[in-house]
XYZ file of C-alpha atoms in Angstrom:
485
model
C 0.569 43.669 -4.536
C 1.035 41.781 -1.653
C -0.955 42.295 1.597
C 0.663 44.596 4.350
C 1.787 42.415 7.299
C 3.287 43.470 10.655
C 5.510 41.614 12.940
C 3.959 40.583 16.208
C 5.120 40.950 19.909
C 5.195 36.836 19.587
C 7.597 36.669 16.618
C 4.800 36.169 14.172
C 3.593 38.250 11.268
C 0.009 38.905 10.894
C -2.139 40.211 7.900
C -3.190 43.453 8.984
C -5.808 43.600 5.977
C -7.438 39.994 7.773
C -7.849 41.647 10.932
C -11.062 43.939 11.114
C -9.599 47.650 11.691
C -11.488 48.212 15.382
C -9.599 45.639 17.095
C -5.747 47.037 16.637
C -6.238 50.570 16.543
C -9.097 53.335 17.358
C -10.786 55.430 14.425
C -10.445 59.051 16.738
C -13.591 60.049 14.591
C -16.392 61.826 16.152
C -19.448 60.152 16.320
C -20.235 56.179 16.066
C -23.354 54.584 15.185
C -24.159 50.945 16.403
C -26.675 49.250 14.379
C -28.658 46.191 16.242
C -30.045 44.067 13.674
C -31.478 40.690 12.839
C -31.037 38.110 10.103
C -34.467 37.865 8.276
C -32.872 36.250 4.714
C -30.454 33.721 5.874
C -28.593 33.308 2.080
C -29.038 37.200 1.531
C -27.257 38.240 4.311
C -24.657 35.706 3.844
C -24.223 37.335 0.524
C -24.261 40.477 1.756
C -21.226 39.561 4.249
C -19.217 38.032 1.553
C -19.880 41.717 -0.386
C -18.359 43.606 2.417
C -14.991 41.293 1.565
C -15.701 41.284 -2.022
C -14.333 43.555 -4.754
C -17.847 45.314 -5.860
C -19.343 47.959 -3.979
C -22.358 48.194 -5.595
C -23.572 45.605 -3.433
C -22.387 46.230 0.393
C -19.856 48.943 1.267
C -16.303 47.548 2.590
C -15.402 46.464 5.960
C -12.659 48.695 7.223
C -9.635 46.874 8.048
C -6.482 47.202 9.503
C -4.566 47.961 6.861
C -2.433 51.505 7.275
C -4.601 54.186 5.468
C -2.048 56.623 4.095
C -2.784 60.161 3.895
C -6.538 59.526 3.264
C -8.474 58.535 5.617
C -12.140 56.971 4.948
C -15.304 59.129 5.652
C -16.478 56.458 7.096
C -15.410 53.288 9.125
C -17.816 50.370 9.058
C -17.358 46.905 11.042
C -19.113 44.139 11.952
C -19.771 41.861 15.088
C -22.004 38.489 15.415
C -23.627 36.717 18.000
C -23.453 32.912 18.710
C -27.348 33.325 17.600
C -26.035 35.426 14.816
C -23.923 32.567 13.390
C -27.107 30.285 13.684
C -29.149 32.797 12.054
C -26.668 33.030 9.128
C -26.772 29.465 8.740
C -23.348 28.450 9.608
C -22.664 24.586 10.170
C -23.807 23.981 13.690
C -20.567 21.813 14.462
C -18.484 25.103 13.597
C -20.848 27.856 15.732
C -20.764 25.106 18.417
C -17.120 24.976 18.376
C -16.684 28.747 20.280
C -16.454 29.115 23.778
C -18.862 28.633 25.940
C -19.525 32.151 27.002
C -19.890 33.384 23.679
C -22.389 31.127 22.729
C -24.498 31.968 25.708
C -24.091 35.625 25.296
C -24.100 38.524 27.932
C -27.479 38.188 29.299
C -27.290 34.875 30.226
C -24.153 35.157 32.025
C -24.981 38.529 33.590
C -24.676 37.193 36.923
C -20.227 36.690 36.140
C -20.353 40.363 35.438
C -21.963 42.219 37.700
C -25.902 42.520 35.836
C -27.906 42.116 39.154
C -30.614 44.541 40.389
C -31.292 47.115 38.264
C -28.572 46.608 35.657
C -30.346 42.762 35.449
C -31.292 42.063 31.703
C -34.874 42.601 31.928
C -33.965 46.371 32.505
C -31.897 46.590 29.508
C -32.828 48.025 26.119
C -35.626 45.893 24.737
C -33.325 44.508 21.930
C -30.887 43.418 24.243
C -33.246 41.328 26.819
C -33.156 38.216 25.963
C -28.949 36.835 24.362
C -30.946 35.383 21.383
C -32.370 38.376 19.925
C -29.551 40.052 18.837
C -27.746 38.458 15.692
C -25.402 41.033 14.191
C -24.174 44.625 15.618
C -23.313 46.696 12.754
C -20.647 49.476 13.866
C -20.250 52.926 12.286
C -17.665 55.617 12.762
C -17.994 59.558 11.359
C -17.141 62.334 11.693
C -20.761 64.227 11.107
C -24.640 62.602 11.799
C -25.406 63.510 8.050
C -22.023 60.784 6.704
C -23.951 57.989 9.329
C -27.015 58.519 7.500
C -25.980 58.783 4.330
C -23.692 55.568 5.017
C -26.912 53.535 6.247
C -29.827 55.001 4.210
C -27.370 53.584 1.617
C -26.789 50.624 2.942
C -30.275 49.391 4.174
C -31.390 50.348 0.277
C -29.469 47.514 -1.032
C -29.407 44.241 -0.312
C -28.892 44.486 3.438
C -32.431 45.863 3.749
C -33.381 42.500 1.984
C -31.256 40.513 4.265
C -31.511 42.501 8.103
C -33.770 44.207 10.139
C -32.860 46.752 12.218
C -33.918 46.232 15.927
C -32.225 48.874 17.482
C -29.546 51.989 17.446
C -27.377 53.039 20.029
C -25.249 56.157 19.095
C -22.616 58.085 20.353
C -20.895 61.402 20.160
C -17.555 61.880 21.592
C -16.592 65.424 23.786
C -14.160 67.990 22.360
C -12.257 67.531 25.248
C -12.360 63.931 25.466
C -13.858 63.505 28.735
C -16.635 61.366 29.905
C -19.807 62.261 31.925
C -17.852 61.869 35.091
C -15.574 64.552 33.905
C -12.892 62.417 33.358
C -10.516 62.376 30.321
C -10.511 58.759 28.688
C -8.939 56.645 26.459
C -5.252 57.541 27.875
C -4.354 53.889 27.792
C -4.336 50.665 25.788
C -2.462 47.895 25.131
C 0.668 48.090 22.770
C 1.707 45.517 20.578
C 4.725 45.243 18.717
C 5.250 47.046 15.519
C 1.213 47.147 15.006
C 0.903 49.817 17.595
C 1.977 53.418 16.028
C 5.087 54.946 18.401
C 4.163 56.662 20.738
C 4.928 57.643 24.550
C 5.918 54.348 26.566
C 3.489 52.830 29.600
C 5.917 51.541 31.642
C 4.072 47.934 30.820
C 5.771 45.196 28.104
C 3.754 44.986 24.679
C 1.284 42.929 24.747
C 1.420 39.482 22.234
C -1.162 39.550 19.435
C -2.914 36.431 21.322
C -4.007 39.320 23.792
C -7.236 39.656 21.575
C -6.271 38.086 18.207
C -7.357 34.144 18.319
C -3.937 32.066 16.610
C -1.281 34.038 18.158
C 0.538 33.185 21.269
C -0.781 34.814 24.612
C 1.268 36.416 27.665
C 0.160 33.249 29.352
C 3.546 31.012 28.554
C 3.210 31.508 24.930
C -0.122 29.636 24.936
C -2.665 30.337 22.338
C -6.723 30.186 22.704
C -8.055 27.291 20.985
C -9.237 28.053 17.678
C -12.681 27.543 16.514
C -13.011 24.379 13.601
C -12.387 25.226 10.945
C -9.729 27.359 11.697
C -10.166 30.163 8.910
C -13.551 30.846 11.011
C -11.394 32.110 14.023
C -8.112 33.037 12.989
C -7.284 36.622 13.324
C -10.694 37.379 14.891
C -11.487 38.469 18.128
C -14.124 38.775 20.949
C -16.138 42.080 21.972
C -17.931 42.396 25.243
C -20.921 45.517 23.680
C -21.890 47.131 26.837
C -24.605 50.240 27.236
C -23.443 51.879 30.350
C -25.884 54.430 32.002
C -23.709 57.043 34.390
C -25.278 58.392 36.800
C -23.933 61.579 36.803
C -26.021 63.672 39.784
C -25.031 60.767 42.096
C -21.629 60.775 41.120
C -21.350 64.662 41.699
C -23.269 64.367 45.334
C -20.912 61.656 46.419
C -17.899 63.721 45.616
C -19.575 66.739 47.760
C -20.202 64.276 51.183
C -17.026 62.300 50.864
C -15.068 65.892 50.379
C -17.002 67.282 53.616
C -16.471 63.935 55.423
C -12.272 63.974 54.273
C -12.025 67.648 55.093
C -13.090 67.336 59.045
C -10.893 64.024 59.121
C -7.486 64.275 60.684
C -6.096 63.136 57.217
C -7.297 66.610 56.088
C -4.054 68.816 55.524
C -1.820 65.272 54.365
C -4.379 65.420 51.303
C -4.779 68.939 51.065
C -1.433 70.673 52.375
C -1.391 74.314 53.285
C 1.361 76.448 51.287
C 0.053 74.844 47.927
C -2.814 76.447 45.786
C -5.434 73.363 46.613
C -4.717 73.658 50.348
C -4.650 77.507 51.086
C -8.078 79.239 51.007
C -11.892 79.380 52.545
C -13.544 76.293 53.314
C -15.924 76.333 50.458
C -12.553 76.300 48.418
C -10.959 73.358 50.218
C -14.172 71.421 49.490
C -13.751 72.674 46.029
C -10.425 70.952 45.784
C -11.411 68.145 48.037
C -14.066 67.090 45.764
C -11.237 66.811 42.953
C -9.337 64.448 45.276
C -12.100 61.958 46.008
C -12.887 61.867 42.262
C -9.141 61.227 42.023
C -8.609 58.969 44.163
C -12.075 56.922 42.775
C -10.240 56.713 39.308
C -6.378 56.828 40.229
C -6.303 59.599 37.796
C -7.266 63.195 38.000
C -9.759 64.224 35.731
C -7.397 65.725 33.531
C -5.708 62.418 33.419
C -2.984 62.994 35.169
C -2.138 59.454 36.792
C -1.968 59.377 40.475
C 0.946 56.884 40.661
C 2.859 60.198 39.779
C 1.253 63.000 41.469
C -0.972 62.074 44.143
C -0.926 65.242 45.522
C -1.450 68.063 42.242
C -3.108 67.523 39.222
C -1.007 69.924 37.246
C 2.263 68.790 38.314
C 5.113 70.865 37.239
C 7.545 69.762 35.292
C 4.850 67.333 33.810
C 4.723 63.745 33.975
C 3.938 61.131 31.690
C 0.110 59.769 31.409
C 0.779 56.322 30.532
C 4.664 55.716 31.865
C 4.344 54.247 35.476
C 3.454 51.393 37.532
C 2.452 50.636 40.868
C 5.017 48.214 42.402
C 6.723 50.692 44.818
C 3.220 51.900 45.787
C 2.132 48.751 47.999
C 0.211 50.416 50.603
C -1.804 52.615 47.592
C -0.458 55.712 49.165
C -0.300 57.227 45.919
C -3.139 55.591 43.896
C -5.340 54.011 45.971
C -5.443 49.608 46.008
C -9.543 49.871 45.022
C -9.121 52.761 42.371
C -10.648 51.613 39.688
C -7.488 52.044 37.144
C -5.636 50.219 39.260
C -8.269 47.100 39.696
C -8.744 46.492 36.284
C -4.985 46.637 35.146
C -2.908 46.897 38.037
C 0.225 46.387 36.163
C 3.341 45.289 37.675
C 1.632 45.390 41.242
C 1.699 42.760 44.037
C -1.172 40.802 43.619
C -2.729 37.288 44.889
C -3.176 36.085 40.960
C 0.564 37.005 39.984
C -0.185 35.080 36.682
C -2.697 37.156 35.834
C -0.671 40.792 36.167
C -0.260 41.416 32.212
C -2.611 38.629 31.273
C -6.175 40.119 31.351
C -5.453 42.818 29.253
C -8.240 44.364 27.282
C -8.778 46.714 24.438
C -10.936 49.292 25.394
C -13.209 51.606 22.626
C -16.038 53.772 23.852
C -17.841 56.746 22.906
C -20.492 59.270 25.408
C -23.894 58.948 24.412
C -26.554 61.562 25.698
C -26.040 65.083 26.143
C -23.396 66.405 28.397
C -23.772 68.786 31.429
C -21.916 71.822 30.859
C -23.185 72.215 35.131
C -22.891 69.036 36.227
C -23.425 69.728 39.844
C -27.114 70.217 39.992
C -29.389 69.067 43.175
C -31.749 67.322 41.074
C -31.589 65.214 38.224
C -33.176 65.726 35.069
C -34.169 62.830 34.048
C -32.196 62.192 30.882
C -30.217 59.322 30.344
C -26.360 59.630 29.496
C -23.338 57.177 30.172
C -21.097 55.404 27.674
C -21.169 52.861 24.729
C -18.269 50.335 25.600
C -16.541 47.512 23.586
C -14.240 45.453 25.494
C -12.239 43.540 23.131
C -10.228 40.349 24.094
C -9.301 36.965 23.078
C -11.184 35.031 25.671
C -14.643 36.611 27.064
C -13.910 34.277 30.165
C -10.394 34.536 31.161
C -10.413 38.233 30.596
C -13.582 40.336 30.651
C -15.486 38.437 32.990
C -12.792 37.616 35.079
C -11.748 41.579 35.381
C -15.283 42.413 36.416
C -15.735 38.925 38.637
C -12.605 38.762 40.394
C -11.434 42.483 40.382
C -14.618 44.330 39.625
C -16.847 43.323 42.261
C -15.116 41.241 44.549
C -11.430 42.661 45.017
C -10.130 39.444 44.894
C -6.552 40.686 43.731
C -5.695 41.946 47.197
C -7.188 40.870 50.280
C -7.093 44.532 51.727
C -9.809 45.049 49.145
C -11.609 41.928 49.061
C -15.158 42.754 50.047
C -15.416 46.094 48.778
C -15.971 46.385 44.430
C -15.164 48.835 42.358
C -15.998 52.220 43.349
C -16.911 53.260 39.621
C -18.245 50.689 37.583
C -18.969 47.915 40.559
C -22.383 46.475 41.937
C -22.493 48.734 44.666
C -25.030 49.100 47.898
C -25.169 51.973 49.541
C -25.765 49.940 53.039
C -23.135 47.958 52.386
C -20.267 49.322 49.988
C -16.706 51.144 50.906
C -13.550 52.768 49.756
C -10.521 53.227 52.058
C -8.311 56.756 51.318
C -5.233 55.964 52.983
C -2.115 58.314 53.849
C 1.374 58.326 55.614
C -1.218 60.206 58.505
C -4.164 57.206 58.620
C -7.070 56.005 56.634
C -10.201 56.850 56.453
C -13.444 54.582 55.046
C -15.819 56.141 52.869
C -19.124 54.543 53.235
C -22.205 54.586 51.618
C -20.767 54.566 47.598
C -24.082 54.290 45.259
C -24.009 52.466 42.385
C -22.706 55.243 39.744
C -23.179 52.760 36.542
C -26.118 50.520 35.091
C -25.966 48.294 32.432
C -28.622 49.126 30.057
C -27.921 46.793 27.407
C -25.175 44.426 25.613
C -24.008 41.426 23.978
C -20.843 39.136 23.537
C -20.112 39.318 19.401
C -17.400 37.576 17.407
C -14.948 40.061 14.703
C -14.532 37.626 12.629
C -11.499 37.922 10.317
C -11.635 39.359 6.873
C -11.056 35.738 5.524
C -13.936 34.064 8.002
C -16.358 37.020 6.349
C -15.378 35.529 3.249
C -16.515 32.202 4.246
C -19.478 33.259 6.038
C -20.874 34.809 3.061
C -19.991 31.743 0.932
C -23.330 30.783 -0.377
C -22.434 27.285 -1.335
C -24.273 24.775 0.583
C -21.455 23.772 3.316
């Protein structure tokens, strides 16, 4: 039977059982397992990779690809990412590892200055596995449903031949909310690039569909049909794509007192009652209930969403806007002055659509995929005075075709130095940037004024990562070739 194959955006097919099943579409399981490990047995694990692609599974269970399941599902969904050290370590010809881009093959650590690592998100604060971008050589990803399938899935795993071949360094796990919300409260996930027939239909985003070059290496790109140079030989890169792994510590008592001072600050402002108009529910009450809802309009305006996802763009005024509008269907080009969704909300930074911006080739162009998963436990009271001391935030994969041109420059250029709009320049992003109290800012602006919020803390930390390759199911099949090459 011949391999399923979907027509791109670009007017090419691709082999959705070649393409690792991560990359085009999200698992919506429960709970996700990341498995740091090290190549101790160069030709077993090489072995073991070509297993994985291979027809027995008495040797390695089967990478999950993104072939369309049916009606049945698999209990569990198991992928694979290397490291430029990774391919080293595996013993893959030194002219073909060399022949990925340069940021891969320095990895996140070293280049944690392009994105933001500084202070106490610098690498020597990370997760000890992480520290140094040599040490990490594969991260093996699981996704279940239940803690017992994950162990079952590795215990049997690790008792084969990968325990002969890897050693596991490290484990970062995650456990998604019922509600799917983050620590911050807000609802996730809402929206992702869509590409042509490989995408499931599905409410529109107001954006076109993105070209398979968007994070699949061979296809043609948004940028004039161009495509991202292939690694030699080709089969090594074709069909794969780049993941920025990122640890992201949220600090969620910080978050909750900023809301409370900017909300105090914004409610004695003269641009009070334009955010907050009497006659509605939010703007009628006692003061401690217009902080209430004042607090919800900060962390709105922070994200460009409610926290109920409700997109700004739409309803800048009421997060339960009746009739309702769409989540994902809107843009920002009639919104220059960020009346409605603010020009530094962080939504808006790192995609900001159709907007007028200084890089106008780089609108639909630095388009990511986005997967990630809460880890630590949640605060069913989030709004405590002090913090108790246990560590929570969010395990990220950023998935692209170029680590370069599209992570780093969304968290260089947009991230933390506004450079898409000079009426932001200066000031980063009020969620995930490098901020200093002493010296960061975020500008609320109505048809009344603007006011400057000063003083935003640094909400996120990077406590660990690293730039992996997902390598086609064809380049896992000549990985784990164990004929001397």
């Amino acid at each position: 039977m011949a391999a399923p194959t979907s027509s791109a955006a670009d007017g090419q097919s691709v082999d959705l059982a070649d393409v690792q099943g991560n990359i085009l579409r999200g698992y919506r399981k429960s709970m996700v397992r990341h498995l740091i490990t090290q190549v101790i047995d160069a030709r077993q694990a090489r072995a073991w990779i070509g297993a994985t692609v291979g027809p027995d599974r008495s040797v390695a269970p089967a990478i999950t690809d993104a072939a369309h399941w049916g009606e049945q599902p698999p209990d569990v969904c198991f992928n694979l990412g290397i490291t430029f050290t990774g391919m080293q370590a595996l013993g893959v010809p030194d002219s073909a590892a060399r022949s990925f881009p340069e940021a891969y093959r320095e990895g996140m650590a070293a280049r944690a200055s392009k994105i933001g690592d500084w202070g106490d998100s610098a690498p020597e604060h990370w997760k000890p596995w992480f520290q140094a971008s040599d040490a990490v050589h594969l991260i093996v990803t699981l996704h279940a449903d239940t803690a017992a399938l994950l162990d079952q899935f590795e215990k049997q795993m690790m008792s084969g031949l990968a325990g002969q071949a890897f050693r596991i360094c490290g484990r970062n796990e995650g456990a998604a909310f019922e509600d799917n919300k983050v620590h911050f409260g807000y609802r996730d996930s809402i929206s992702q690039p869509r590409f042509t027939d490989v995408s499931p239909p599905g409410e529109l985003d107001g954006q076109p569909f993105a070209p398979l070059g968007t994070v699949l290496l061979g296809h043609p790109t948004a940028l004039e049909q161009l495509k991202w140079t292939l690694p030699d030989p080709p089969v090594l890169g074709l069909n794969g794509a780049f993941n920025a792994f990122r640890v992201l510590e949220q600090d969620v008592f910080a978050f909750e007192k900023f809301l409370d001072r900017a909300a105090e600050q914004l409610l004695d402002s003269p641009l009070a009652d334009d955010l907050l108009p009497t006659g509605n529910a939010q703007g009628d009450g006692s003061r401690p209930q217009r902080l209430a809802a004042m607090r919800e309009v900060v962390a709105a305006k922070l994200l460009g969403r409610w926290r109920n996802g409700t997109p700004m763009a739409l309803s800048p005024r009421d997060q339960f806007p009746s009739p309702r509008v769409s989540d994902t269907d809107f843009d920002y080009l009639d919104d220059n002055a960020g009346l409605n969704c603010p020009l530094g909300a962080h939504t808006r930074r790192t995609n900001p659509r159709s907007a007028k911006i200084v890089q106008r080739v780089a609108n639909h162009t630095r388009r990511l995929v986005r997967r990630g998963m809460p880890y630590g436990p949640r605060l069913d009271t989030p709004h405590h005075d002090a913090d108790d001391g246990i560590e929570r935030g969010l395990l990220g994969n950023f998935i692209c075709a170029d680590l370069s041109a599209q992570f780093e420059a969304i968290y260089y250029d947009w991230i933390n130095l506004g450079l898409q709009d000079p009426r932001i320049t200066g000031s980063n992003d009020p969620l995930l940037g490098a901020n200093q109290e002493d010296a960061s800012w975020f500008d609320v602006v109505t048809r009344e004024g603007s006011v400057r919020l000063r003083g935003v803390p640094r909400f996120v930390r990077t406590r660990g990562g690293a730039y992996t390759f997902l390598p086609s199911i064809s380049a896992l099949r000549w990985i784990g070739s164990n004929e001397k090459r």
